[in-house]
XYZ file of N, CA and C in Angstrom:
807
model
N -15.979 46.981 -19.941
C -15.509 47.158 -18.564
C -14.208 46.412 -18.362
N -13.243 47.051 -17.781
C -11.974 46.391 -17.503
C -12.146 45.355 -16.420
N -11.626 44.171 -16.660
C -11.726 43.111 -15.664
C -10.813 43.364 -14.483
N -9.907 44.323 -14.605
C -9.076 44.671 -13.464
C -9.817 45.621 -12.535
N -10.965 46.080 -12.984
C -11.701 47.071 -12.219
C -12.872 46.466 -11.486
N -13.987 47.190 -11.502
C -15.113 46.827 -10.664
C -15.853 45.627 -11.206
N -16.447 44.868 -10.294
C -17.294 43.752 -10.663
C -18.664 43.946 -10.068
N -19.681 43.795 -10.898
C -21.069 43.910 -10.464
C -21.329 45.235 -9.760
N -20.528 46.270 -10.100
C -20.790 47.601 -9.586
C -20.377 47.842 -8.164
N -19.619 46.936 -7.536
C -19.313 47.116 -6.119
C -17.820 47.272 -5.856
N -17.032 47.525 -6.894
C -15.616 47.786 -6.704
C -14.749 46.550 -6.567
N -15.294 45.370 -6.704
C -14.478 44.154 -6.606
C -13.592 43.996 -7.834
N -12.458 43.356 -7.649
C -11.564 43.044 -8.756
C -12.015 41.730 -9.364
N -12.400 41.778 -10.616
C -12.892 40.589 -11.300
C -11.789 39.907 -12.090
N -11.830 38.590 -12.184
C -10.954 37.909 -13.143
C -11.434 38.186 -14.553
N -10.502 38.358 -15.462
C -10.887 38.533 -16.858
C -11.411 37.227 -17.431
N -10.731 36.139 -17.097
C -11.036 34.848 -17.706
C -11.207 33.803 -16.604
N -12.375 33.198 -16.573
C -12.700 32.158 -15.600
C -12.874 30.838 -16.344
N -12.226 29.799 -15.856
C -12.426 28.457 -16.387
C -13.101 27.594 -15.329
N -13.981 26.697 -15.758
C -14.684 25.830 -14.811
C -14.599 24.378 -15.267
N -14.110 23.527 -14.366
C -14.179 22.075 -14.565
C -15.500 21.635 -13.943
N -16.458 21.292 -14.780
C -17.819 21.002 -14.331
C -17.905 19.528 -13.957
N -17.814 19.238 -12.670
C -17.703 17.857 -12.220
C -18.819 17.531 -11.231
N -19.311 16.303 -11.296
C -20.256 15.837 -10.287
C -21.628 15.449 -10.801
N -21.842 15.476 -12.113
C -23.162 15.105 -12.645
C -23.547 13.686 -12.259
N -22.597 12.748 -12.432
C -22.891 11.351 -12.136
C -23.165 11.113 -10.664
N -22.353 11.731 -9.792
C -22.562 11.552 -8.349
C -23.865 12.185 -7.897
N -24.216 13.312 -8.500
C -25.486 13.966 -8.174
C -26.644 13.008 -8.459
N -26.599 12.372 -9.622
C -27.664 11.436 -9.982
C -27.645 10.207 -9.078
N -26.460 9.704 -8.801
C -26.340 8.514 -7.950
C -26.901 8.773 -6.560
N -26.611 9.930 -6.002
C -27.110 10.265 -4.670
C -28.630 10.311 -4.625
N -29.251 10.592 -5.769
C -30.705 10.692 -5.832
C -31.347 9.442 -6.409
N -30.537 8.415 -6.662
C -31.064 7.182 -7.218
C -31.570 7.313 -8.635
N -30.947 8.213 -9.398
C -31.379 8.489 -10.765
C -30.319 8.050 -11.763
N -30.678 7.818 -13.020
C -29.687 7.480 -14.046
C -28.702 8.631 -14.254
N -27.484 8.307 -14.687
C -26.473 9.329 -14.938
C -26.951 10.365 -15.948
N -27.759 9.933 -16.900
C -28.246 10.850 -17.921
C -29.026 12.009 -17.313
N -29.751 11.732 -16.233
C -30.520 12.797 -15.575
C -29.564 13.805 -14.941
N -28.458 13.309 -14.400
C -27.453 14.206 -13.852
C -26.886 15.121 -14.911
N -26.616 14.580 -16.094
C -26.096 15.404 -17.188
C -27.126 16.452 -17.622
N -28.394 16.081 -17.624
C -29.431 17.037 -18.006
C -29.498 18.198 -17.018
N -29.412 17.896 -15.741
C -29.402 18.971 -14.743
C -28.089 19.755 -14.807
N -27.008 19.090 -15.224
C -25.757 19.804 -15.442
C -25.884 20.823 -16.557
N -26.637 20.483 -17.597
C -26.874 21.434 -18.690
C -27.654 22.645 -18.191
N -28.581 22.428 -17.267
C -29.311 23.559 -16.674
C -28.361 24.465 -15.908
N -27.381 23.864 -15.225
C -26.391 24.653 -14.492
C -25.559 25.499 -15.442
N -25.247 24.956 -16.620
C -24.504 25.726 -17.622
C -25.275 26.998 -17.970
N -26.566 26.857 -18.207
C -27.379 28.026 -18.551
C -27.347 29.067 -17.441
N -27.487 28.620 -16.189
C -27.480 29.552 -15.057
C -26.152 30.281 -14.939
N -25.066 29.545 -15.069
C -23.744 30.110 -14.828
C -23.330 31.048 -15.956
N -23.643 30.701 -17.193
C -23.331 31.599 -18.310
C -24.063 32.920 -18.128
N -25.331 32.840 -17.771
C -26.114 34.054 -17.554
C -25.543 34.878 -16.402
N -25.189 34.211 -15.308
C -24.651 34.926 -14.145
C -23.307 35.560 -14.463
N -22.437 34.839 -15.179
C -21.117 35.381 -15.526
C -21.251 36.634 -16.377
N -22.172 36.599 -17.311
C -22.386 37.773 -18.157
C -22.883 38.953 -17.328
N -23.846 38.697 -16.458
C -24.422 39.778 -15.651
C -23.415 40.355 -14.665
N -22.490 39.516 -14.181
C -21.507 39.970 -13.204
C -20.311 40.669 -13.851
N -20.194 40.562 -15.157
C -19.146 41.287 -15.851
C -17.891 40.510 -16.164
N -17.960 39.170 -16.127
C -16.804 38.357 -16.498
C -16.576 38.493 -18.001
N -15.341 38.732 -18.393
C -15.019 38.959 -19.801
C -15.023 37.667 -20.618
N -14.478 36.598 -20.053
C -14.401 35.323 -20.777
C -14.649 34.171 -19.814
N -15.442 33.207 -20.262
C -15.770 32.034 -19.459
C -15.523 30.792 -20.297
N -14.658 29.908 -19.803
C -14.411 28.642 -20.491
C -14.959 27.499 -19.657
N -15.786 26.669 -20.271
C -16.394 25.529 -19.600
C -15.820 24.237 -20.181
N -15.268 23.400 -19.299
C -14.713 22.112 -19.714
C -15.895 21.162 -19.880
N -16.396 21.083 -21.113
C -17.656 20.394 -21.377
C -17.487 18.927 -21.740
N -16.380 18.587 -22.425
C -16.190 17.203 -22.858
C -14.707 17.014 -23.126
N -14.095 16.071 -22.426
C -12.650 15.894 -22.537
C -12.301 14.878 -23.616
N -11.030 14.870 -24.003
C -10.545 13.868 -24.956
C -10.764 12.461 -24.415
N -10.641 12.313 -23.099
C -10.797 11.002 -22.465
C -12.263 10.586 -22.345
N -13.190 11.542 -22.421
C -14.606 11.204 -22.306
C -15.099 10.336 -23.464
N -14.365 10.316 -24.572
C -14.761 9.442 -25.681
C -14.716 7.971 -25.278
N -13.981 7.654 -24.209
C -13.866 6.268 -23.761
C -15.022 5.833 -22.864
N -15.944 6.728 -22.569
C -17.108 6.356 -21.757
C -18.041 5.459 -22.571
N -19.006 4.807 -21.916
C -19.939 3.953 -22.658
C -20.602 4.704 -23.804
N -20.729 4.076 -24.978
C -21.276 4.759 -26.156
C -22.621 5.437 -25.903
N -23.489 4.814 -25.111
C -24.795 5.408 -24.867
C -24.668 6.714 -24.093
N -23.731 6.772 -23.152
C -23.534 8.005 -22.389
C -22.948 9.098 -23.278
N -21.988 8.724 -24.128
C -21.409 9.705 -25.057
C -22.496 10.242 -25.982
N -23.352 9.354 -26.493
C -24.435 9.776 -27.377
C -25.362 10.765 -26.660
N -25.687 10.468 -25.416
C -26.569 11.350 -24.657
C -25.920 12.714 -24.446
N -24.627 12.741 -24.153
C -23.922 14.008 -23.963
C -23.910 14.822 -25.255
N -23.723 14.159 -26.394
C -23.748 14.860 -27.673
C -25.144 15.408 -27.973
N -26.169 14.647 -27.613
C -27.537 15.129 -27.798
C -27.799 16.365 -26.939
N -27.303 16.349 -25.707
C -27.467 17.508 -24.821
C -26.740 18.722 -25.385
N -25.557 18.501 -25.936
C -24.801 19.602 -26.522
C -25.531 20.181 -27.723
N -26.066 19.314 -28.565
C -26.862 19.771 -29.707
C -28.049 20.603 -29.238
N -28.744 20.120 -28.213
C -29.910 20.832 -27.690
C -29.509 22.192 -27.122
N -28.376 22.226 -26.419
C -27.922 23.489 -25.845
C -27.640 24.511 -26.947
N -26.949 24.099 -27.989
C -26.596 25.019 -29.060
C -27.836 25.562 -29.761
N -28.854 24.733 -29.910
C -30.077 25.176 -30.574
C -30.947 26.032 -29.653
N -31.116 25.591 -28.412
C -32.026 26.289 -27.503
C -31.443 27.593 -26.964
N -30.124 27.663 -26.832
C -29.506 28.863 -26.275
C -29.035 29.842 -27.340
N -29.250 29.510 -28.598
C -28.777 30.375 -29.672
C -29.312 31.794 -29.523
N -30.608 31.920 -29.311
C -31.207 33.254 -29.224
C -30.651 34.038 -28.041
N -30.502 33.389 -26.890
C -29.992 34.102 -25.716
C -28.544 34.535 -25.919
N -27.747 33.675 -26.536
C -26.355 34.029 -26.799
C -26.276 35.245 -27.715
N -27.054 35.235 -28.783
C -27.012 36.348 -29.728
C -27.650 37.613 -29.152
N -28.784 37.452 -28.486
C -29.486 38.620 -27.936
C -28.685 39.311 -26.831
N -27.808 38.554 -26.159
C -27.038 39.121 -25.055
C -25.590 39.424 -25.438
N -25.334 39.489 -26.737
C -24.041 39.964 -27.233
C -22.881 39.093 -26.753
N -23.114 37.764 -26.701
C -22.087 36.817 -26.288
C -21.436 36.206 -27.523
N -20.137 36.102 -27.504
C -19.401 35.455 -28.590
C -19.081 34.025 -28.185
N -19.407 33.067 -29.033
C -19.114 31.657 -28.775
C -17.872 31.243 -29.531
N -16.940 30.564 -28.836
C -15.793 29.947 -29.475
C -15.600 28.569 -28.854
N -14.719 27.777 -29.427
C -14.409 26.464 -28.861
C -12.910 26.238 -28.883
N -12.449 25.340 -28.020
C -11.082 24.806 -28.089
C -11.201 23.298 -28.007
N -10.269 22.614 -28.657
C -10.302 21.159 -28.652
C -10.401 20.601 -30.062
N -10.374 19.292 -30.151
C -10.428 18.602 -31.433
C -11.885 18.427 -31.853
N -12.487 19.525 -32.298
C -13.916 19.509 -32.604
C -14.253 18.705 -33.858
N -13.229 18.321 -34.633
C -13.499 17.489 -35.802
C -14.046 16.125 -35.400
N -13.799 15.718 -34.160
C -14.290 14.419 -33.698
C -15.780 14.455 -33.347
N -16.339 15.637 -33.210
C -17.748 15.753 -32.823
C -18.640 15.325 -33.985
N -19.807 14.759 -33.690
C -20.728 14.387 -34.775
C -21.241 15.623 -35.502
N -21.642 15.450 -36.743
C -22.056 16.585 -37.573
C -23.254 17.321 -36.976
N -24.137 16.607 -36.259
C -25.304 17.287 -35.699
C -24.918 18.200 -34.525
N -23.684 18.091 -34.071
C -23.139 19.049 -33.105
C -22.283 20.090 -33.815
N -21.408 19.637 -34.712
C -20.489 20.544 -35.408
C -21.232 21.612 -36.201
N -22.283 21.221 -36.906
C -22.942 22.167 -37.808
C -23.588 23.333 -37.058
N -24.464 23.094 -36.059
C -25.021 24.241 -35.335
C -23.963 24.999 -34.540
N -22.918 24.295 -34.095
C -21.841 24.955 -33.359
C -21.121 25.955 -34.264
N -20.748 25.524 -35.451
C -20.039 26.413 -36.369
C -20.916 27.571 -36.811
N -22.195 27.304 -37.010
C -23.106 28.376 -37.410
C -23.207 29.435 -36.323
N -23.296 29.000 -35.061
C -23.410 29.941 -33.953
C -22.094 30.680 -33.714
N -20.972 30.002 -33.903
C -19.668 30.674 -33.799
C -19.599 31.809 -34.825
N -20.029 31.525 -36.049
C -20.005 32.538 -37.099
C -20.975 33.679 -36.807
N -22.191 33.327 -36.376
C -23.214 34.346 -36.129
C -22.857 35.259 -34.964
N -22.094 34.747 -34.017
C -21.773 35.524 -32.814
C -20.376 36.141 -32.848
N -19.682 36.023 -33.981
C -18.263 36.381 -34.052
C -17.977 37.827 -33.668
N -18.912 38.734 -33.912
C -18.671 40.159 -33.628
C -19.255 40.610 -32.297
N -19.788 39.682 -31.512
C -20.355 40.051 -30.212
C -19.242 40.384 -29.219
N -19.536 41.288 -28.289
C -18.480 41.848 -27.445
C -18.756 41.831 -25.956
N -19.942 41.435 -25.530
C -20.263 41.500 -24.102
C -19.457 40.493 -23.290
N -19.376 39.263 -23.775
C -18.634 38.212 -23.102
C -18.254 37.149 -24.120
N -17.133 36.482 -23.891
C -16.753 35.329 -24.708
C -17.051 34.058 -23.924
N -17.839 33.178 -24.520
C -18.116 31.867 -23.954
C -17.342 30.846 -24.759
N -16.420 30.169 -24.105
C -15.590 29.155 -24.765
C -15.977 27.780 -24.236
N -16.320 26.883 -25.142
C -16.613 25.505 -24.774
C -15.402 24.650 -25.114
N -14.838 23.977 -24.110
C -13.738 23.046 -24.325
C -14.339 21.696 -24.656
N -14.226 21.288 -25.911
C -14.904 20.097 -26.418
C -13.891 19.153 -27.047
N -13.963 17.875 -26.666
C -12.956 16.917 -27.112
C -11.580 17.502 -26.818
N -11.459 18.041 -25.607
C -10.283 18.822 -25.216
C -9.417 18.059 -24.220
N -8.113 18.154 -24.406
C -7.154 17.633 -23.441
C -5.950 18.551 -23.394
N -5.504 18.924 -22.204
C -4.377 19.829 -22.082
C -3.099 19.268 -22.682
N -2.793 18.010 -22.379
C -1.591 17.393 -22.947
C -1.688 17.329 -24.470
N -2.883 16.986 -24.962
C -3.079 16.895 -26.404
C -2.859 18.250 -27.081
N -3.333 19.328 -26.461
C -3.174 20.656 -27.046
C -1.720 21.115 -27.008
N -1.010 20.790 -25.935
C 0.413 21.124 -25.852
C 1.198 20.334 -26.908
N 0.842 19.071 -27.078
C 1.492 18.250 -28.099
C 1.258 18.824 -29.489
N 0.017 19.240 -29.761
C -0.296 19.817 -31.067
C 0.460 21.127 -31.278
N 0.579 21.937 -30.222
C 1.348 23.181 -30.337
C 2.807 22.878 -30.665
N 3.363 21.829 -30.046
C 4.743 21.443 -30.327
C 4.897 21.017 -31.791
N 3.898 20.301 -32.313
C 3.947 19.913 -33.719
C 3.942 21.138 -34.626
N 3.085 22.111 -34.292
C 3.003 23.326 -35.102
C 4.336 24.081 -35.085
N 4.942 24.151 -33.928
C 6.240 24.822 -33.819
C 7.287 24.065 -34.628
N 7.277 22.732 -34.542
C 8.240 21.927 -35.302
C 8.075 22.163 -36.798
N 6.820 22.256 -37.256
C 6.584 22.515 -38.678
C 7.081 23.903 -39.071
N 6.887 24.881 -38.169
C 7.347 26.239 -38.462
C 8.865 26.294 -38.538
N 9.529 25.589 -37.638
C 10.993 25.535 -37.673
C 11.459 24.838 -38.952
N 10.793 23.744 -39.291
C 11.157 22.993 -40.490
C 10.976 23.836 -41.753
N 9.933 24.677 -41.733
C 9.652 25.532 -42.890
C 10.559 26.753 -42.938
N 11.282 27.006 -41.864
C 12.184 28.144 -41.834
C 11.543 29.441 -41.396
N 10.280 29.408 -40.960
C 9.598 30.629 -40.519
C 9.809 30.914 -39.042
N 10.463 30.012 -38.331
C 10.733 30.198 -36.903
C 12.081 29.566 -36.583
N 12.897 30.315 -35.837
C 14.187 29.783 -35.418
C 14.077 29.169 -34.026
N 14.794 28.089 -33.747
C 14.715 27.480 -32.413
C 14.996 28.463 -31.286
N 15.929 29.415 -31.500
C 16.243 30.355 -30.426
C 15.174 31.418 -30.230
N 14.151 31.412 -31.094
C 13.023 32.335 -30.930
C 11.918 31.737 -30.067
N 12.035 30.460 -29.741
C 10.985 29.787 -28.978
C 11.158 30.081 -27.493
N 10.216 30.819 -26.935
C 10.181 31.110 -25.506
C 8.742 30.883 -25.047
N 8.446 31.039 -23.750
C 7.077 30.764 -23.291
C 6.004 31.562 -24.028
N 6.282 32.834 -24.338
C 5.280 33.635 -25.030
C 5.041 33.120 -26.441
N 6.127 32.741 -27.132
C 5.989 32.186 -28.475
C 5.231 30.861 -28.432
N 5.608 29.994 -27.489
C 4.922 28.711 -27.373
C 3.429 28.926 -27.129
N 3.101 29.854 -26.235
C 1.702 30.129 -25.918
C 0.927 30.552 -27.158
N 1.577 31.285 -28.050
C 0.886 31.767 -29.251
C 0.486 30.635 -30.186
N 1.057 29.455 -30.019
C 0.711 28.304 -30.846
C -0.380 27.433 -30.224
N -0.908 27.853 -29.074
C -2.036 27.169 -28.446
C -3.335 27.828 -28.896
N -4.341 27.027 -29.199
C -5.612 27.581 -29.655
C -6.231 28.531 -28.639
N -6.000 28.269 -27.359
C -6.628 29.104 -26.326
C -6.134 30.533 -26.349
N -4.964 30.783 -26.948
C -4.421 32.138 -26.963
C -5.018 32.997 -28.063
N -5.778 32.397 -28.945
C -6.258 33.151 -30.104
C -7.324 34.179 -29.732
N -8.282 33.767 -28.921
C -9.397 34.663 -28.609
C -9.627 34.844 -27.117
N -8.742 34.316 -26.282
C -8.976 34.357 -24.844
C -7.857 35.092 -24.125
N -8.195 35.877 -23.104
C -7.152 36.457 -22.261
C -6.541 35.371 -21.383
N -5.411 35.644 -20.730
C -4.827 34.641 -19.830
C -5.824 34.197 -18.769
N -5.747 32.925 -18.388
C -6.652 32.383 -17.386
C -6.329 32.973 -16.015
N -7.326 33.557 -15.369
C -7.143 34.152 -14.043
C -7.633 33.248 -12.921
N -8.745 32.581 -13.139
C -9.386 31.804 -12.077
C -9.881 30.480 -12.637
N -9.509 29.383 -11.976
C -9.994 28.058 -12.342
C -10.825 27.509 -11.194
N -12.075 27.160 -11.489
C -13.004 26.620 -10.501
C -13.228 25.147 -10.810
N -13.182 24.311 -9.763
C -13.575 22.909 -9.931
C -14.642 22.570 -8.901
N -15.701 21.951 -9.379
C -16.799 21.563 -8.501
C -16.634 20.130 -8.025
N -17.471 19.728 -7.098
C -17.657 18.340 -6.618
C -16.642 17.884 -5.588
N -15.787 18.782 -5.101
C -14.871 18.415 -4.038
C -13.582 17.760 -4.480
N -13.396 17.554 -5.777
C -12.133 16.989 -6.277
C -11.084 18.091 -6.345
N -9.821 17.718 -6.080
C -8.738 18.701 -6.066
C -7.666 18.306 -7.086
N -8.042 18.326 -8.340
C -7.090 18.031 -9.410
C -7.517 18.777 -10.668
N -6.583 18.870 -11.626
C -6.800 19.651 -12.840
C -7.399 18.805 -13.964
N -7.163 17.498 -13.940
C -7.758 16.569 -14.908
C -7.492 16.953 -16.361
N -6.235 17.297 -16.663
C -5.815 17.518 -18.043
C -6.512 18.710 -18.692
N -6.848 19.711 -17.899
C -7.521 20.902 -18.430
C -6.602 22.109 -18.323
N -6.382 22.796 -19.428
C -5.604 24.046 -19.466
C -4.284 23.920 -18.685
N -3.535 22.882 -18.964
C -2.310 22.627 -18.206
C -1.294 23.747 -18.367
N -1.177 24.285 -19.547
C -0.263 25.411 -19.776
C -0.853 26.696 -19.205
N -2.119 26.910 -19.467
C -2.775 28.171 -19.128
C -2.927 28.385 -17.621
N -2.917 27.310 -16.851
C -3.200 27.406 -15.422
C -1.978 27.853 -14.613
N -0.848 28.071 -15.259
C 0.423 28.332 -14.571
C 0.310 29.376 -13.460
N -0.371 30.495 -13.719
C -0.488 31.554 -12.714
C -1.944 31.831 -12.336
N -2.830 30.910 -12.667
C -4.237 31.098 -12.316
C -4.459 30.820 -10.831
N -5.455 31.478 -10.273
C -5.904 31.161 -8.922
C -6.841 29.958 -9.007
N -6.754 29.057 -8.033
C -7.580 27.850 -8.027
C -8.624 27.945 -6.931
N -9.837 27.525 -7.270
C -10.935 27.537 -6.296
C -11.668 26.205 -6.391
N -11.688 25.471 -5.279
C -12.355 24.173 -5.226
C -13.579 24.268 -4.329
N -14.670 23.685 -4.780
C -15.906 23.706 -4.009
C -16.495 22.302 -3.935
N -17.160 22.013 -2.820
C -17.806 20.713 -2.640
C -19.099 20.596 -3.440
N -19.620 21.697 -3.933
C -20.904 21.696 -4.633
C -20.804 20.874 -5.910
N -21.731 19.957 -6.103
C -21.796 19.184 -7.343
C -22.304 20.083 -8.467
N -21.811 19.860 -9.675
C -22.109 20.787 -10.754
C -23.608 21.026 -10.986
N -24.487 20.026 -10.952
C -25.909 20.327 -11.187
C -26.505 21.302 -10.175
N -25.878 21.432 -8.992
C -26.371 22.362 -7.974
C -25.674 23.718 -8.022
N -24.671 23.850 -8.888
C -23.887 25.085 -8.945
C -24.747 26.215 -9.503
N -24.733 27.356 -8.827
C -25.602 28.463 -9.208
C -24.877 29.791 -9.050
N -25.609 30.850 -9.270
C -25.045 32.196 -9.231
C -24.315 32.473 -7.924
N -24.899 32.067 -6.797
C -24.278 32.362 -5.511
C -22.938 31.655 -5.340
N -22.794 30.485 -5.955
C -21.526 29.768 -5.866
C -20.460 30.428 -6.749
N -20.880 30.913 -7.912
C -19.957 31.665 -8.758
C -19.510 32.940 -8.046
N -20.439 33.625 -7.414
C -20.101 34.849 -6.689
C -19.150 34.556 -5.535
N -19.312 33.414 -4.888
C -18.392 33.036 -3.815
C -16.971 32.893 -4.354
N -16.835 32.265 -5.518
C -15.513 32.099 -6.121
C -14.929 33.445 -6.541
N -15.758 34.318 -7.086
C -15.277 35.637 -7.501
C -14.882 36.477 -6.296
N -15.653 36.377 -5.223
C -15.302 37.104 -3.999
C -13.973 36.614 -3.440
N -13.773 35.296 -3.453
C -12.520 34.734 -2.971
C -11.355 35.236 -3.827
N -11.543 35.267 -5.130
C -10.506 35.760 -6.037
C -10.150 37.209 -5.730
N -11.167 38.024 -5.465
C -10.931 39.456 -5.252
C -10.108 39.731 -4.001
N -10.068 38.766 -3.072
C -9.319 38.965 -1.828
C -7.881 38.455 -1.923
N -7.533 37.792 -3.007
C -6.196 37.218 -3.118
C -5.208 38.235 -3.692
N -3.977 38.151 -3.227
C -2.905 38.958 -3.790
C -2.138 38.104 -4.788
N -2.160 38.515 -6.022
C -1.526 37.744 -7.091
C -0.111 38.275 -7.300
N 0.884 37.474 -6.960
C 2.272 37.942 -6.961
C 3.033 37.587 -8.229
N 2.638 36.508 -8.916
C 3.322 36.089 -10.139
C 4.827 35.936 -9.912
N 5.200 35.377 -8.752
C 6.600 35.117 -8.452
C 7.346 36.299 -7.877
N 6.666 37.438 -7.683
C 7.318 38.626 -7.161
C 7.044 38.770 -5.668
N 7.643 39.793 -5.063
C 7.418 40.068 -3.655
C 6.058 40.700 -3.446
N 5.501 40.615 -2.230
C 4.202 41.245 -1.963
C 4.208 42.716 -2.338
N 3.148 43.125 -3.026
C 3.002 44.525 -3.397
C 3.734 44.924 -4.661
N 4.503 43.986 -5.269
C 5.296 44.335 -6.441
C 4.748 43.733 -7.727
N 3.722 42.896 -7.621
C 3.249 42.192 -8.807
C 2.481 43.122 -9.724
N 2.510 42.786 -10.985
C 1.759 43.525 -11.995
C 1.062 42.496 -12.866
N -0.216 42.260 -12.582
C -0.943 41.203 -13.294
C -0.968 41.457 -14.786
N -1.030 42.726 -15.189
C -1.126 43.024 -16.610
C 0.133 42.628 -17.366
N 1.243 42.417 -16.638
C 2.479 42.016 -17.313
C 2.340 40.655 -17.965
N 1.379 39.846 -17.488
C 1.184 38.519 -18.073
C 0.248 38.527 -19.263
N -0.417 39.643 -19.499
C -1.347 39.701 -20.611
C -0.599 39.489 -21.918
N -1.089 38.569 -22.730
C -0.443 38.283 -24.005
C -1.455 38.482 -25.115
N -1.162 39.370 -26.078
C -2.125 39.614 -27.151
C -2.313 38.381 -28.007
N -3.512 38.176 -28.556
C -3.750 37.028 -29.414
C -2.778 37.002 -30.590
N -2.290 35.817 -30.896
C -1.318 35.682 -31.982
C -2.036 35.283 -33.263
N -2.896 36.152 -33.761
C -3.666 35.856 -34.959
C -2.760 35.963 -36.178
N -2.866 34.992 -37.067
C -2.131 35.068 -38.315
C -0.819 34.317 -38.323
N -0.405 33.741 -37.210
C 0.849 32.996 -37.201
C 0.713 31.720 -38.016
N -0.404 31.024 -37.816
C -0.645 29.834 -38.622
C -2.146 29.717 -38.835
N -2.755 30.670 -39.567
C -4.215 30.713 -39.680
C -4.831 29.458 -40.263
N -4.137 28.787 -41.161
C -4.724 27.605 -41.777
C -4.928 26.493 -40.778
N -4.147 26.488 -39.697
C -4.241 25.419 -38.716
C -5.141 25.772 -37.554
N -5.608 27.031 -37.484
C -6.431 27.455 -36.367
C -7.921 27.387 -36.684
N -8.286 26.903 -37.829
C -9.665 27.013 -38.258
C -10.576 25.923 -37.790
N -10.311 25.320 -36.647
C -11.172 24.226 -36.182
C -12.475 24.732 -35.596
N -12.557 26.017 -35.228
C -13.773 26.558 -34.626
C -13.792 26.381 -33.145
């Protein structure tokens, strides 16, 4: 189904690619007098609900900001608990991901993840590689500045090797050196939960023309109806991309995946 067309069978215009900054687990637990770990566990339940709802509603690609580069600086016990939850999610949701024709990919420095996360993650990425219903992207050990910096390094190496000329570097070329461009369409909608109004180093390049939706709902409480609210809001917006009203062409921003430009460096999973 074309994401420019109907959504959930009612003629709404759906975003092709939705990104979510999942925020509020700690505050949810604090408000209830519970340990932060309990908030993260309920946040994992929200992930299951939202992935299922996105697939049923016809979203083509969903990226969840699951663990940032800066999250490594949290207390070791909290980081360990988050890694355990991620391991559990990959094992427990494997059947649903495969049975529902979902393709799993990741962006970020996944080499930093412990082996008990990396191994089932890579296995599921491989097993789901040919699935076509929806792409689920987990941003893990991810930072927008870090990814832009890495893309700049890759471009510098290409120039140094003589495979790219400096005058060939434009926004489209630069974008092709970002991992997010390999298997994901351009970001259309970015949702942030918990009432915060900032990007927090997520998809800094990709968010350039995305629509932003902020909600007061804490992530553990986020459900299908909240996702539908964001999609409904998106469907009512006129996306101009710097043009005059009525003249924009959203498809003009579509950039095909740049597979094969530097395959040896894209193999992080």
